[in-house]
Short mmCIF file of C-alpha atoms in Angstrom, two decimals:
data_model
loop_
_atom_site.label_atom_id
_atom_site.label_comp_id
_atom_site.label_asym_id
_atom_site.label_seq_id
_atom_site.Cartn_x
_atom_site.Cartn_y
_atom_site.Cartn_z
CA MET Q 1 64.22 196.38 117.76
CA TYR Q 2 67.23 194.53 117.54
CA HIS Q 3 69.03 195.24 113.85
CA HIS Q 4 72.21 193.05 113.05
CA SER Q 5 74.78 195.25 111.11
CA GLY Q 6 77.54 193.52 108.79
CA ASN Q 7 80.06 196.17 109.96
CA ILE Q 8 79.75 195.06 113.80
CA ALA Q 9 80.31 191.29 112.59
CA ARG Q 10 83.61 192.33 110.71
CA GLN Q 11 84.99 194.39 113.31
CA THR Q 12 84.88 191.19 116.02
CA ALA Q 13 85.95 188.87 113.47
CA GLY Q 14 89.37 189.27 114.22
CA SER Q 15 89.41 189.92 117.80
CA GLY Q 16 89.64 188.03 120.98
CA THR Q 17 85.90 187.91 121.29
CA GLY Q 18 85.57 184.25 120.75
CA VAL Q 19 84.30 184.24 117.18
CA LEU Q 20 86.42 181.36 115.08
CA GLU Q 21 88.46 183.22 112.44
CA PRO Q 22 87.11 181.71 109.00
CA ALA Q 23 90.62 182.11 107.48
CA ALA Q 24 92.09 179.54 109.89
CA PRO Q 25 93.31 176.35 108.25
CA ALA Q 26 90.91 173.41 109.72
CA THR Q 27 93.30 170.67 108.73
CA ASP Q 28 96.56 172.17 110.47
CA ALA Q 29 95.21 172.39 113.92
CA ILE Q 30 91.78 172.44 116.20
CA VAL Q 31 90.76 175.83 116.93
CA PHE Q 32 89.36 176.37 120.33
CA GLN Q 33 88.36 179.06 122.77
CA ARG Q 34 89.82 180.02 126.34
CA CYS Q 35 87.87 181.96 128.49
CA THR Q 36 90.03 185.28 129.51
CA TRP Q 37 88.42 185.43 132.89
CA CYS Q 38 88.62 181.93 134.45
CA GLY Q 39 90.98 180.53 131.66
CA THR Q 40 88.64 177.35 130.95
CA ALA Q 41 89.30 175.87 127.56
CA MET Q 42 86.29 174.85 125.62
CA TYR Q 43 85.24 173.93 121.94
CA HIS Q 44 82.86 175.73 119.87
CA ARG Q 45 81.11 177.95 122.64
CA LEU Q 46 79.81 181.24 122.56
CA LEU Q 47 79.97 181.65 126.61
CA CYS Q 48 82.32 180.12 129.08
CA PRO Q 49 80.48 177.03 130.60
CA VAL Q 50 82.12 177.63 134.15
CA CYS Q 51 81.62 181.36 134.60
CA GLN Q 52 79.28 182.22 131.57
CA CYS Q 53 81.73 184.93 130.57
CA GLY Q 54 81.39 185.82 126.86
CA ASP Q 55 84.95 187.02 126.35
CA LEU Q 56 86.78 184.17 124.76
CA ARG Q 57 90.23 184.31 123.26
CA THR Q 58 90.86 182.15 120.20
CA GLU Q 59 93.91 179.51 120.68
CA ARG Q 60 95.10 176.74 118.36
CA SER Q 61 95.53 173.25 120.00
CA GLU Q 62 98.65 170.87 119.49
CA GLY Q 63 96.35 168.00 118.48
CA VAL Q 64 97.61 165.76 121.29
CA GLY Q 65 95.19 163.93 123.65
CA THR Q 66 93.60 160.86 125.37
CA VAL Q 67 90.64 158.90 124.14
CA ARG Q 68 88.02 159.34 127.04
CA HIS Q 69 85.21 157.38 125.40
CA ALA Q 70 85.03 155.12 122.24
CA THR Q 71 82.17 153.41 120.54
CA VAL Q 72 81.67 151.52 117.12
CA VAL Q 73 78.76 152.69 115.26
CA HIS Q 74 77.11 150.61 112.77
CA ARG Q 75 74.32 152.98 111.88
CA ASN Q 76 73.87 154.60 108.47
CA THR Q 77 77.18 153.21 107.14
CA PRO Q 78 78.11 150.35 105.09
CA VAL Q 79 80.87 149.60 107.54
CA ALA Q 80 81.38 150.05 111.26
CA ARG Q 81 83.08 153.21 112.20
CA ASN Q 82 84.78 154.65 115.45
CA VAL Q 83 83.47 157.65 117.12
CA SER Q 84 85.35 158.90 120.26
CA LEU Q 85 85.37 161.73 122.79
CA ILE Q 86 89.15 162.86 122.84
CA GLU Q 87 90.46 165.15 125.72
CA LEU Q 88 93.29 167.20 124.19
CA THR Q 89 96.11 168.29 126.48
CA GLU Q 90 94.72 171.94 126.37
CA GLY Q 91 91.59 170.77 128.62
CA PHE Q 92 88.67 170.59 126.16
CA VAL Q 93 86.88 167.62 124.82
CA VAL Q 94 86.27 167.15 121.22
CA ARG Q 95 84.19 164.45 119.37
CA GLY Q 96 86.26 162.74 116.31
CA ARG Q 97 87.23 159.62 114.82
CA VAL Q 98 90.35 157.47 115.40
CA MET Q 99 91.84 155.75 112.59
CA GLY Q 100 92.30 151.99 112.98
CA PRO Q 101 90.07 149.18 113.65
CA PRO Q 102 87.07 150.12 115.60
CA ALA Q 103 87.34 147.35 118.24
CA ALA Q 104 91.02 148.28 118.81
CA ILE Q 105 90.34 151.81 120.22
CA HIS Q 106 89.90 152.25 123.95
CA SER Q 107 89.59 154.92 126.89
CA GLY Q 108 93.05 155.90 127.67
CA ASP Q 109 94.63 155.38 124.34
CA ARG Q 110 97.07 158.52 123.57
CA VAL Q 111 96.06 159.92 120.16
CA ARG Q 112 97.65 162.86 117.82
CA MET Q 113 95.52 164.58 115.54
CA SER Q 114 95.74 163.48 111.82
CA THR Q 115 96.13 165.90 108.85
CA VAL Q 116 93.14 164.21 107.21
CA LYS Q 117 89.53 165.39 108.15
CA ASP Q 118 86.38 163.23 108.04
CA PRO Q 119 84.76 164.25 104.61
CA VAL Q 120 81.36 163.44 105.53
CA ARG Q 121 80.96 164.70 109.23
CA GLY Q 122 83.77 167.44 109.13
CA GLU Q 123 85.11 166.13 112.54
CA PRO Q 124 88.55 165.94 113.37
CA VAL Q 125 90.26 162.48 112.68
CA PHE Q 126 93.14 161.26 115.08
CA GLN Q 127 95.75 158.29 114.87
CA LEU Q 128 97.06 156.22 117.74
CA LEU Q 129 100.38 157.23 119.16
CA ASP Q 130 100.96 153.95 120.98
CA GLU Q 131 100.64 150.53 119.20
CA PRO Q 132 97.57 148.55 121.18
CA TYR Q 133 99.85 146.03 123.03
CA ARG Q 134 96.51 144.67 124.87
CA ALA Q 135 96.92 141.24 123.69
CA TRP Q 136 100.17 140.71 125.30
CA HIS Q 137 99.12 141.67 128.63
#
């Protein structure tokens, strides 16, 4: 029979076993895992999606990335909101919101993580690095 002991959880919380450290400030950076065996970066996983290794090292992202997919959601909100998949420079993808008019955010836009965090969903919020000049092209 398996019995979970609180001592084991406390021993592994600060180690490089992929457990996210609760003391890490969520507003300063995005915390992600990197597989120590194959080097794959991932967001909130227990096992590496490539090699299934459980030995994951916790790292901090610089918060700079590219919008891979953006969509406008009208459901369950009084106003339209943006939901985007952001590929960060470290090599992992995270779901978040990009500040600005939802129709002005497109795939390929460069973004940086903002100090703000979505209060309802707890997702990271990003801001555009380059002004959208699409109307001039």
